[in-house]
CSV table of C-alpha atoms in Angstrom, one decimal:
chain,number,residue,atom,x,y,z
A,124,MET,CA,-7.1,50.0,-18.4
A,125,ALA,CA,-4.0,47.9,-17.6
A,126,ASN,CA,-2.6,50.9,-15.7
A,127,LEU,CA,-5.7,51.3,-13.7
A,128,ASP,CA,-5.5,47.6,-12.8
A,129,VAL,CA,-1.9,48.1,-11.6
A,130,VAL,CA,-3.0,51.1,-9.5
A,131,LYS,CA,-5.7,48.8,-7.9
A,132,LEU,CA,-3.0,46.0,-7.4
A,133,ARG,CA,-0.6,48.5,-5.9
A,134,LYS,CA,-3.2,49.7,-3.4
A,135,GLU,CA,-4.1,46.1,-2.5
A,136,LEU,CA,-0.4,45.4,-1.8
A,137,GLN,CA,0.0,48.6,0.2
A,138,ARG,CA,-2.9,47.5,2.4
A,139,PHE,CA,-0.9,44.3,3.4
A,140,GLY,CA,2.5,46.0,3.5
A,141,GLN,CA,3.7,44.2,0.4
A,142,GLU,CA,4.1,47.1,-2.1
A,143,HIS,CA,7.9,46.4,-2.5
A,144,LEU,CA,6.8,43.5,-4.9
A,145,LEU,CA,6.2,46.1,-7.7
A,146,GLN,CA,9.5,48.0,-7.1
A,147,PHE,CA,10.9,46.9,-10.5
A,148,TRP,CA,7.7,47.2,-12.4
A,149,ASP,CA,8.9,50.0,-14.8
A,150,GLU,CA,12.0,48.0,-15.7
A,151,LEU,CA,10.1,44.9,-16.7
A,152,SER,CA,9.2,43.8,-20.2
A,153,GLU,CA,5.5,43.6,-21.1
A,154,ASP,CA,5.6,39.8,-20.8
A,155,HIS,CA,7.2,39.9,-17.4
A,156,GLN,CA,4.8,42.6,-16.2
A,157,ASN,CA,1.9,40.3,-17.2
A,158,GLU,CA,3.6,37.4,-15.4
A,159,LEU,CA,4.0,39.3,-12.1
A,160,TYR,CA,0.6,40.9,-12.4
A,161,ASN,CA,-1.2,37.6,-12.9
A,162,GLU,CA,0.9,35.9,-10.1
A,163,LEU,CA,0.1,38.7,-7.6
A,164,SER,CA,-3.5,39.0,-8.6
A,165,ALA,CA,-4.1,35.2,-8.1
A,166,LEU,CA,-2.9,35.4,-4.5
A,167,ASP,CA,-5.5,35.5,-1.8
A,168,MET,CA,-3.6,38.2,0.2
A,169,GLU,CA,-5.8,38.0,3.2
A,170,GLU,CA,-5.4,34.2,3.4
A,171,VAL,CA,-1.6,34.3,2.9
A,172,GLN,CA,-1.1,37.0,5.5
A,173,GLU,CA,-3.3,35.1,8.0
A,174,TYR,CA,-1.0,32.0,7.4
A,175,PHE,CA,2.1,34.2,8.1
A,176,LYS,CA,0.6,35.5,11.4
A,177,LYS,CA,-0.1,31.9,12.6
A,178,THR,CA,3.4,30.9,11.6
A,179,VAL,CA,4.9,33.8,13.7
A,180,VAL,CA,2.9,32.4,16.7
A,181,GLU,CA,4.2,29.0,16.0
A,182,MET,CA,7.8,30.3,15.9
A,183,SER,CA,7.4,31.9,19.3
A,184,HIS,CA,6.6,28.4,20.7
A,185,ALA,CA,9.3,26.5,18.8
A,186,GLY,CA,11.4,24.3,21.2
A,187,GLU,CA,8.7,24.1,23.8
A,188,LYS,CA,8.2,20.6,25.3
A,189,LEU,CA,4.7,19.2,25.4
A,190,ASP,CA,5.1,16.6,28.2
A,191,ASP,CA,2.7,18.3,30.6
A,192,ARG,CA,0.0,18.6,27.9
A,193,MET,CA,0.3,15.0,26.6
A,194,GLN,CA,-1.9,12.0,27.3
A,195,PRO,CA,-1.4,8.5,25.8
A,196,LEU,CA,-4.2,6.9,23.7
A,197,THR,CA,-6.6,4.5,25.5
A,198,GLU,CA,-6.3,0.8,24.9
A,199,SER,CA,-9.8,0.5,23.4
A,200,GLN,CA,-8.7,2.7,20.4
A,201,CYS,CA,-5.5,0.8,19.6
A,202,GLY,CA,-5.7,-2.2,17.4
A,203,SER,CA,-2.8,-4.4,16.5
A,204,ILE,CA,-2.1,-7.0,13.9
A,205,ALA,CA,0.0,-8.9,16.4
A,206,LYS,CA,-2.8,-9.0,19.1
A,207,SER,CA,-5.7,-9.8,16.7
A,208,THR,CA,-7.0,-13.4,16.2
A,209,ASP,CA,-7.2,-14.9,12.7
A,210,GLN,CA,-11.0,-14.6,13.0
A,211,ASP,CA,-10.6,-10.8,13.7
A,212,LEU,CA,-8.3,-10.4,10.7
A,213,ALA,CA,-10.6,-12.3,8.4
A,214,HIS,CA,-13.6,-10.1,9.6
A,215,TYR,CA,-11.6,-6.8,9.0
A,216,GLU,CA,-10.6,-8.0,5.5
A,217,ASN,CA,-14.1,-9.0,4.5
A,218,LEU,CA,-15.5,-5.6,5.7
A,219,SER,CA,-13.0,-3.9,3.4
A,220,LEU,CA,-13.3,-6.1,0.4
A,221,GLU,CA,-17.1,-5.5,0.5
A,222,GLU,CA,-16.6,-1.7,0.3
A,223,ILE,CA,-14.0,-2.0,-2.5
A,224,SER,CA,-16.3,-4.2,-4.5
A,225,LYS,CA,-18.9,-1.5,-4.3
A,226,GLY,CA,-16.5,1.1,-5.6
A,227,LYS,CA,-16.6,3.0,-2.3
A,228,VAL,CA,-12.8,3.2,-1.7
A,229,GLY,CA,-10.3,5.9,-2.8
A,230,ILE,CA,-6.6,5.9,-2.3
A,231,LEU,CA,-4.6,9.2,-1.8
A,232,LEU,CA,-0.9,9.1,-2.7
A,233,LEU,CA,1.5,11.9,-1.6
A,234,ALA,CA,4.0,11.9,-4.5
A,235,GLY,CA,5.3,15.4,-4.6
A,236,GLY,CA,8.9,14.7,-3.9
A,237,GLN,CA,11.8,14.5,-6.3
A,238,GLY,CA,14.6,12.1,-5.7
A,239,THR,CA,17.0,14.9,-4.9
A,240,ARG,CA,18.7,13.1,-2.0
A,241,LEU,CA,19.0,10.0,-4.2
A,242,GLY,CA,20.9,12.0,-6.9
A,243,THR,CA,17.9,12.2,-9.3
A,244,SER,CA,15.7,15.0,-10.6
A,245,TYR,CA,12.7,12.9,-11.5
A,246,PRO,CA,9.7,12.0,-9.3
A,247,LYS,CA,10.5,9.5,-6.5
A,248,GLY,CA,7.8,7.2,-7.6
A,249,MET,CA,9.7,6.6,-10.9
A,250,TYR,CA,12.7,5.2,-8.9
A,251,ASN,CA,13.9,1.6,-9.5
A,252,VAL,CA,15.7,0.3,-6.3
A,253,GLY,CA,17.3,-2.6,-8.3
A,254,LEU,CA,14.8,-5.4,-7.8
A,255,PRO,CA,15.2,-8.4,-10.2
A,256,SER,CA,12.0,-7.2,-11.9
A,257,GLU,CA,13.3,-3.7,-12.2
A,258,LYS,CA,9.8,-2.4,-11.2
A,259,THR,CA,9.6,1.2,-10.0
A,260,LEU,CA,7.8,2.3,-6.8
A,261,PHE,CA,4.8,3.5,-9.0
A,262,GLN,CA,4.6,0.1,-10.7
A,263,LEU,CA,4.7,-1.9,-7.5
A,264,GLN,CA,1.9,0.3,-6.0
A,265,SER,CA,-0.2,0.1,-9.2
A,266,GLU,CA,0.0,-3.7,-9.1
A,267,ARG,CA,-1.0,-3.8,-5.4
A,268,ILE,CA,-4.2,-1.9,-6.3
A,269,LEU,CA,-5.0,-4.3,-9.1
A,270,SER,CA,-4.5,-7.2,-6.7
A,271,LEU,CA,-6.9,-5.6,-4.2
A,272,GLN,CA,-9.5,-5.2,-6.8
A,273,ARG,CA,-9.2,-8.8,-8.0
A,274,LEU,CA,-9.3,-10.0,-4.3
A,275,ALA,CA,-12.5,-8.0,-3.7
A,276,GLU,CA,-14.1,-9.4,-6.9
A,277,LYS,CA,-13.2,-13.0,-6.0
A,278,LYS,CA,-14.7,-12.6,-2.5
A,279,THR,CA,-17.9,-10.8,-3.5
A,280,GLY,CA,-18.5,-11.5,-7.2
A,281,ARG,CA,-18.7,-7.8,-7.8
A,282,SER,CA,-16.1,-5.8,-9.8
A,283,GLY,CA,-15.6,-2.5,-8.0
A,284,LYS,CA,-12.9,-0.1,-9.0
A,285,ILE,CA,-10.5,1.9,-6.7
A,286,THR,CA,-9.8,5.5,-7.7
A,287,TRP,CA,-6.1,6.4,-7.1
A,288,TYR,CA,-5.6,10.1,-6.5
A,289,ILE,CA,-2.0,11.1,-6.8
A,290,MET,CA,-0.9,14.4,-5.4
A,291,THR,CA,2.3,15.9,-7.1
A,292,SER,CA,4.1,19.1,-6.9
A,293,ALA,CA,4.7,21.7,-9.7
A,294,SER,CA,8.0,20.0,-10.5
A,295,THR,CA,6.6,16.4,-10.6
A,296,VAL,CA,3.2,16.8,-12.1
A,297,LYS,CA,4.1,16.5,-15.8
A,298,PRO,CA,6.7,13.7,-15.5
A,299,THR,CA,4.3,11.7,-13.3
A,300,SER,CA,1.3,12.0,-15.7
A,301,GLN,CA,3.6,11.2,-18.7
A,302,PHE,CA,5.1,8.1,-16.9
A,303,PHE,CA,1.7,6.6,-16.3
A,304,GLU,CA,0.6,7.4,-19.8
A,305,ASN,CA,3.7,5.8,-21.3
A,306,ASN,CA,3.2,2.7,-19.2
A,307,ASP,CA,-0.6,2.3,-20.0
A,308,TYR,CA,-1.2,3.0,-16.2
A,309,PHE,CA,0.3,-0.4,-15.4
A,310,GLY,CA,-3.1,-2.1,-16.2
A,311,LEU,CA,-5.3,0.3,-14.3
A,312,GLU,CA,-8.0,2.2,-16.1
A,313,ALA,CA,-6.8,5.7,-17.0
A,314,GLU,CA,-10.0,7.4,-15.6
A,315,ASN,CA,-9.2,5.8,-12.2
A,316,VAL,CA,-5.7,7.4,-11.9
A,317,VAL,CA,-6.2,11.1,-11.1
A,318,VAL,CA,-3.0,13.2,-11.0
A,319,PHE,CA,-3.3,16.5,-9.3
A,320,GLN,CA,-1.0,19.2,-8.0
A,321,GLN,CA,-0.5,20.6,-4.5
A,322,GLY,CA,-0.4,24.4,-4.0
A,323,THR,CA,2.4,26.7,-3.3
A,324,LEU,CA,2.9,29.6,-0.9
A,325,PRO,CA,5.1,32.6,-1.0
A,326,CYS,CA,8.3,32.6,1.0
A,327,PHE,CA,8.5,35.4,3.7
A,328,THR,CA,11.4,37.2,5.4
A,329,PHE,CA,11.3,37.0,9.1
A,330,GLU,CA,9.8,40.5,9.2
A,331,GLY,CA,6.8,39.4,7.1
A,332,LYS,CA,7.8,40.7,3.6
A,333,MET,CA,7.2,38.3,0.7
A,334,ILE,CA,10.4,37.6,-1.1
A,335,LEU,CA,11.0,38.2,-4.8
A,336,GLY,CA,13.0,35.3,-6.3
A,337,GLU,CA,13.3,37.4,-9.6
A,338,LYS,CA,12.2,40.9,-10.4
A,339,TYR,CA,9.1,39.6,-12.0
A,340,LYS,CA,8.5,36.5,-9.8
A,341,LEU,CA,7.7,35.6,-6.2
A,342,SER,CA,9.9,33.0,-4.4
A,343,ILE,CA,7.4,30.3,-3.8
A,344,ALA,CA,7.6,26.8,-2.1
A,345,PRO,CA,5.2,23.8,-1.9
A,346,ASP,CA,2.8,24.2,1.1
A,347,GLY,CA,3.7,20.9,2.7
A,348,ASN,CA,2.0,17.6,2.6
A,349,GLY,CA,-0.8,19.2,4.6
A,350,GLY,CA,-1.5,21.4,1.6
A,351,LEU,CA,-3.4,18.3,0.5
A,352,TYR,CA,-6.6,19.6,1.9
A,353,ARG,CA,-6.4,23.0,0.1
A,354,ALA,CA,-5.6,21.1,-3.1
A,355,LEU,CA,-8.5,18.7,-2.7
A,356,ARG,CA,-10.8,21.8,-2.8
A,357,ASN,CA,-9.0,23.8,-5.4
A,358,GLU,CA,-8.3,21.0,-7.8
A,359,GLY,CA,-11.8,19.5,-7.8
A,360,ILE,CA,-10.8,16.2,-6.2
A,361,LEU,CA,-13.4,16.4,-3.4
A,362,LYS,CA,-16.1,17.0,-6.0
A,363,ASP,CA,-14.8,14.0,-8.0
A,364,MET,CA,-14.9,11.7,-4.8
A,365,LYS,CA,-18.4,12.8,-4.1
A,366,LYS,CA,-19.6,12.2,-7.7
A,367,LYS,CA,-18.0,8.7,-7.7
A,368,GLY,CA,-19.7,7.9,-4.3
A,369,ILE,CA,-16.3,7.3,-2.5
A,370,LYS,CA,-16.9,6.8,1.2
A,371,PHE,CA,-13.5,5.6,2.6
A,372,ILE,CA,-10.1,6.9,1.8
A,373,GLN,CA,-6.6,5.6,2.7
A,374,LEU,CA,-3.5,7.8,2.3
A,375,TYR,CA,0.2,7.0,2.2
A,376,CYS,CA,3.6,8.3,1.0
A,377,VAL,CA,5.2,7.2,-2.3
A,378,ASP,CA,8.6,6.3,-0.7
A,379,ASN,CA,7.5,3.4,1.4
A,380,ILE,CA,8.4,0.2,-0.7
A,381,LEU,CA,6.6,-2.1,1.7
A,382,VAL,CA,3.3,-0.1,1.9
A,383,LYS,CA,0.2,-2.2,1.7
A,384,VAL,CA,-1.7,0.1,-0.6
A,385,GLY,CA,-5.4,0.3,0.5
A,386,ASP,CA,-4.6,-2.2,3.4
A,387,PRO,CA,-7.9,-4.2,4.0
A,388,LEU,CA,-6.9,-5.1,7.6
A,389,PHE,CA,-6.3,-1.5,8.6
A,390,MET,CA,-9.4,-0.2,6.9
A,391,GLY,CA,-11.5,-3.1,8.2
A,392,TYR,CA,-10.4,-2.4,11.8
A,393,CYS,CA,-11.4,1.3,11.2
A,394,LEU,CA,-14.8,0.3,9.8
A,395,SER,CA,-15.4,-2.1,12.7
A,396,LYS,CA,-14.7,0.7,15.2
A,397,GLY,CA,-16.8,3.3,13.3
A,398,ALA,CA,-13.7,5.5,13.1
A,399,GLU,CA,-13.7,8.7,11.0
A,400,CYS,CA,-9.9,9.1,11.1
A,401,ALA,CA,-7.1,6.7,12.0
A,402,ASN,CA,-3.3,6.4,11.9
A,403,LYS,CA,-1.4,3.2,11.1
A,404,VAL,CA,1.7,3.1,13.3
A,405,VAL,CA,4.7,0.9,14.1
A,406,PRO,CA,6.1,0.3,17.6
A,407,LYS,CA,9.0,2.7,18.3
A,408,GLY,CA,12.3,0.9,17.8
A,409,PHE,CA,13.8,2.5,21.0
A,410,PRO,CA,12.8,5.4,23.3
A,411,THR,CA,14.8,8.2,21.6
A,412,GLU,CA,14.2,7.1,17.9
A,413,ALA,CA,13.7,10.2,15.8
A,414,VAL,CA,10.1,9.6,14.8
A,415,GLY,CA,6.8,11.4,15.5
A,416,ILE,CA,4.5,9.6,17.9
A,417,THR,CA,0.7,9.5,18.1
A,418,CYS,CA,-1.0,10.7,21.3
A,419,LYS,CA,-3.3,13.3,22.7
A,420,VAL,CA,-2.3,16.9,23.4
A,421,ASP,CA,-4.8,19.0,25.4
A,422,GLY,CA,-7.4,16.4,24.7
A,423,HIS,CA,-6.9,16.5,20.9
A,424,TYR,CA,-5.2,13.8,18.8
A,425,GLN,CA,-1.8,14.7,17.4
A,426,VAL,CA,1.4,13.5,16.1
A,427,VAL,CA,4.1,14.9,18.4
A,428,GLU,CA,7.6,15.2,17.0
A,429,TYR,CA,10.5,13.6,18.9
A,430,SER,CA,12.0,17.0,19.5
A,431,GLU,CA,8.9,18.1,21.4
A,432,ILE,CA,9.1,15.7,24.3
A,433,THR,CA,11.7,15.1,27.0
A,434,GLN,CA,13.8,11.9,27.4
A,435,LYS,CA,11.9,11.2,30.6
A,436,SER,CA,8.5,11.0,28.8
A,437,ALA,CA,10.2,9.2,25.8
A,438,GLU,CA,11.4,6.4,28.2
A,439,LYS,CA,8.1,6.0,30.1
A,440,ARG,CA,6.9,2.4,30.1
A,441,ASN,CA,3.6,0.6,30.6
A,442,ARG,CA,3.4,-2.4,33.0
A,443,ASP,CA,4.0,-4.9,30.2
A,444,GLY,CA,7.3,-3.0,29.4
A,445,SER,CA,6.0,-1.4,26.2
A,446,LEU,CA,6.6,2.4,25.7
A,447,VAL,CA,3.8,4.6,26.8
A,448,TYR,CA,4.5,6.9,23.9
A,449,GLY,CA,5.5,4.3,21.4
A,450,ALA,CA,3.0,4.6,18.5
A,451,ALA,CA,5.4,5.8,15.7
A,452,ASN,CA,3.8,7.6,12.8
A,453,ILE,CA,4.6,6.2,9.3
A,454,CYS,CA,2.3,8.4,7.2
A,455,ILE,CA,-0.5,6.0,6.5
A,456,HIS,CA,-3.9,7.3,7.4
A,457,PHE,CA,-7.6,6.4,7.1
A,458,PHE,CA,-10.4,9.0,6.6
A,459,THR,CA,-14.1,8.7,5.9
A,460,PHE,CA,-15.2,11.0,3.1
A,461,ASP,CA,-17.5,12.9,5.5
A,462,PHE,CA,-14.5,13.7,7.8
A,463,ILE,CA,-12.3,14.9,4.9
A,464,GLU,CA,-15.1,17.0,3.5
A,465,ARG,CA,-15.7,18.6,6.9
A,466,VAL,CA,-11.9,19.3,7.2
A,467,VAL,CA,-11.7,20.8,3.7
A,468,MET,CA,-14.8,22.9,4.0
A,469,PHE,CA,-14.5,24.1,7.6
A,470,ASN,CA,-11.2,23.4,9.3
A,471,GLU,CA,-8.6,23.7,6.6
A,472,ARG,CA,-7.8,27.4,7.2
A,473,SER,CA,-7.3,26.8,10.9
A,474,LEU,CA,-4.7,24.1,10.5
A,475,GLN,CA,-1.4,24.8,12.2
A,476,HIS,CA,1.5,26.1,10.1
A,477,HIS,CA,4.9,24.9,10.6
A,478,VAL,CA,8.1,26.9,10.0
A,479,ALA,CA,11.1,25.8,7.9
A,480,LYS,CA,13.8,28.4,8.2
A,481,LYS,CA,15.7,28.4,4.9
A,482,LYS,CA,18.4,30.1,2.9
A,483,ILE,CA,16.2,31.7,0.2
A,484,PRO,CA,17.7,33.4,-2.8
A,485,TYR,CA,16.3,36.9,-3.2
A,486,VAL,CA,16.5,40.0,-5.4
A,487,ASP,CA,17.8,42.9,-3.4
A,488,SER,CA,16.7,46.6,-3.7
A,489,ALA,CA,19.4,47.0,-6.5
A,490,GLY,CA,17.9,44.3,-8.5
A,491,VAL,CA,20.8,41.8,-7.8
A,492,LEU,CA,20.1,38.2,-7.0
A,493,VAL,CA,21.6,37.3,-3.7
A,494,LYS,CA,22.2,33.8,-2.5
A,495,PRO,CA,22.4,34.0,1.3
A,496,ASP,CA,24.8,31.9,3.4
A,497,LYS,CA,22.5,31.7,6.4
A,498,PRO,CA,18.7,31.3,6.8
A,499,ASN,CA,17.0,34.7,5.8
A,500,GLY,CA,13.4,33.6,5.6
A,501,ILE,CA,10.7,31.1,6.1
A,502,LYS,CA,8.8,28.5,4.1
A,503,MET,CA,5.4,27.8,5.5
A,504,GLU,CA,4.2,24.2,5.6
A,505,LYS,CA,1.2,22.3,6.8
A,506,PHE,CA,1.4,18.6,7.9
A,507,VAL,CA,-1.1,16.0,6.6
A,508,PHE,CA,-1.6,14.6,10.1
A,509,ASP,CA,-2.6,17.9,11.7
A,510,VAL,CA,-6.2,17.1,10.9
A,511,PHE,CA,-6.3,14.4,13.5
A,512,ARG,CA,-7.1,17.1,16.1
A,513,PHE,CA,-10.5,17.6,14.4
A,514,ALA,CA,-11.4,13.9,14.8
A,515,LYS,CA,-14.1,12.8,17.3
A,516,ASN,CA,-13.8,9.0,16.7
A,517,PHE,CA,-10.0,8.2,16.2
A,518,VAL,CA,-8.2,4.9,16.3
A,519,VAL,CA,-4.7,3.6,15.6
A,520,TRP,CA,-3.7,0.3,14.1
A,521,GLU,CA,-0.2,-1.1,14.9
A,522,CYS,CA,1.4,-3.1,12.1
A,523,LEU,CA,4.8,-4.9,11.9
A,524,ARG,CA,7.7,-2.7,10.8
A,525,ASP,CA,9.5,-5.4,8.9
A,526,GLU,CA,6.3,-6.1,6.8
A,527,GLU,CA,5.1,-2.6,6.2
A,528,PHE,CA,7.7,0.2,6.6
A,529,ALA,CA,10.8,0.7,4.6
A,530,PRO,CA,11.0,4.3,3.2
A,531,LEU,CA,13.4,5.3,0.4
A,532,LYS,CA,15.1,8.4,1.7
A,533,ASN,CA,18.9,8.3,1.0
A,534,ALA,CA,21.4,7.6,-1.7
A,535,GLU,CA,23.7,4.5,-1.3
A,536,GLY,CA,26.4,5.0,1.3
A,537,ALA,CA,24.0,6.3,3.9
A,538,SER,CA,23.4,4.2,7.1
A,539,ASP,CA,19.8,3.5,6.3
A,540,PHE,CA,16.7,4.0,4.0
A,541,THR,CA,18.9,3.5,0.9
A,542,PRO,CA,17.9,1.7,-2.3
A,543,THR,CA,19.7,-1.5,-1.0
A,544,HIS,CA,17.9,-1.2,2.3
A,545,CYS,CA,14.6,-1.0,0.6
A,546,ARG,CA,15.3,-3.8,-1.9
A,547,ASN,CA,16.5,-6.2,0.9
A,548,SER,CA,13.4,-5.3,3.0
A,549,LEU,CA,11.1,-6.3,0.1
A,550,LEU,CA,13.1,-9.4,-0.8
A,551,ALA,CA,13.2,-10.6,2.8
A,552,LEU,CA,9.4,-10.2,3.1
A,553,HIS,CA,8.7,-12.0,0.0
A,554,GLN,CA,10.9,-14.9,1.2
A,555,LYS,CA,9.0,-15.0,4.4
A,556,TRP,CA,5.7,-15.2,2.5
A,557,LEU,CA,7.0,-18.0,0.4
A,558,ARG,CA,8.1,-20.0,3.4
A,559,ILE,CA,4.7,-19.4,5.1
A,560,ALA,CA,3.0,-20.7,2.0
A,561,GLY,CA,5.2,-23.9,2.2
A,562,ALA,CA,7.9,-23.2,-0.4
A,563,LYS,CA,11.4,-24.4,0.1
A,564,LEU,CA,14.1,-21.9,-1.1
A,565,ILE,CA,17.2,-23.4,-2.5
A,566,ASN,CA,20.5,-21.6,-3.0
A,567,GLU,CA,22.9,-22.1,-5.9
A,568,ALA,CA,24.6,-25.1,-4.3
A,569,GLY,CA,21.2,-26.9,-4.1
A,570,GLU,CA,20.9,-26.5,-0.3
A,571,GLU,CA,18.1,-24.9,1.5
A,572,ALA,CA,18.8,-21.2,1.6
A,573,ARG,CA,18.8,-19.2,4.9
A,574,GLN,CA,16.0,-16.7,5.4
A,575,MET,CA,17.1,-13.2,4.6
A,576,GLY,CA,16.8,-10.9,7.6
A,577,SER,CA,15.0,-7.7,7.1
A,578,PRO,CA,17.4,-4.7,7.5
């Protein structure tokens, strides 16, 4: 029977030009045969091949500039914390706290990354940047959710819970789950912290052949943060959201130490506008800053990478001197549940694939593992913001960079985004808040301390 199954599998692979994946079959132990058989059988070959074809098309357009196809966002769909009145901000906050108190809000965290560039092998959320409290990113973010729940209860008298959905990768799922368990979920209820795993995709050669990383195993890679939408379906998260009656979702990345998790101002602005999808942005620091910007391309909303526009467009200014294309993406988004459901059920397969050309170790025809010294294949990724193009009612909310954006990317010694950079950003913000609240900060000499500048 097993042989017949292998015959069937071989035929299926031949149909897609991937029969080479069984070239070492007869040499494999029974366990390794089972492993390879199960891995290949679980693949949706049609879907994976379709992804590769789209990636080839994308490769052929790589390096093209989008200037002629771009349009800036209209003023009416751009809110800003700096331009809002205190009355506006109070209104936005109240709208959000109302929904939180009814248990209608979910938070999606992208936490698949390991701290490789930081010199660690554990999940980035477990990193401690050296604050006096020694709190990790996960703990800081957990406590912000607890605060939000308390604020909503204080405002409305209702005790609603926020469900926190944490997307991990194959390498971070176990340590992440264990970390929360060991720390009693930092005061959150265990059933409201849902850890799930993003999917993977096979790596391909430039000619379209899937790569064997070992004789009995494909070379696979995570499917990018846009793999979220596939994972929401495959891991039962969408069903869970529906069952819990979640109507509004905020998404962010784990590495931003200043993130206002579930920000009630951002969400309240989106609710006031009836938006189904939104992006929180910061103003670009300077025209050629290497950040993605939010705009329209061919009439659809999109984040355009800095490499996709010319310097002329990057430097274009409005009458007030602000940059026409200045809404820098910081990976904090808002979605209605209805929008996410629509994307997952109907649009996910048509999402654009992006190419990462990589040096991918492979097993050659002689069965020898080769570590190439130049890119020999591609990893296929989707980006989380590529769903913007499916939005009919889309807005952006501009926040203050020194209050909301300081990502942890690099080890000490780099020019920016280091643990010290993140620590000082948070300490400077806390000092600012204390002073606004009327506190006087005293240094060791008993004199009034100078305000720390945010890096």
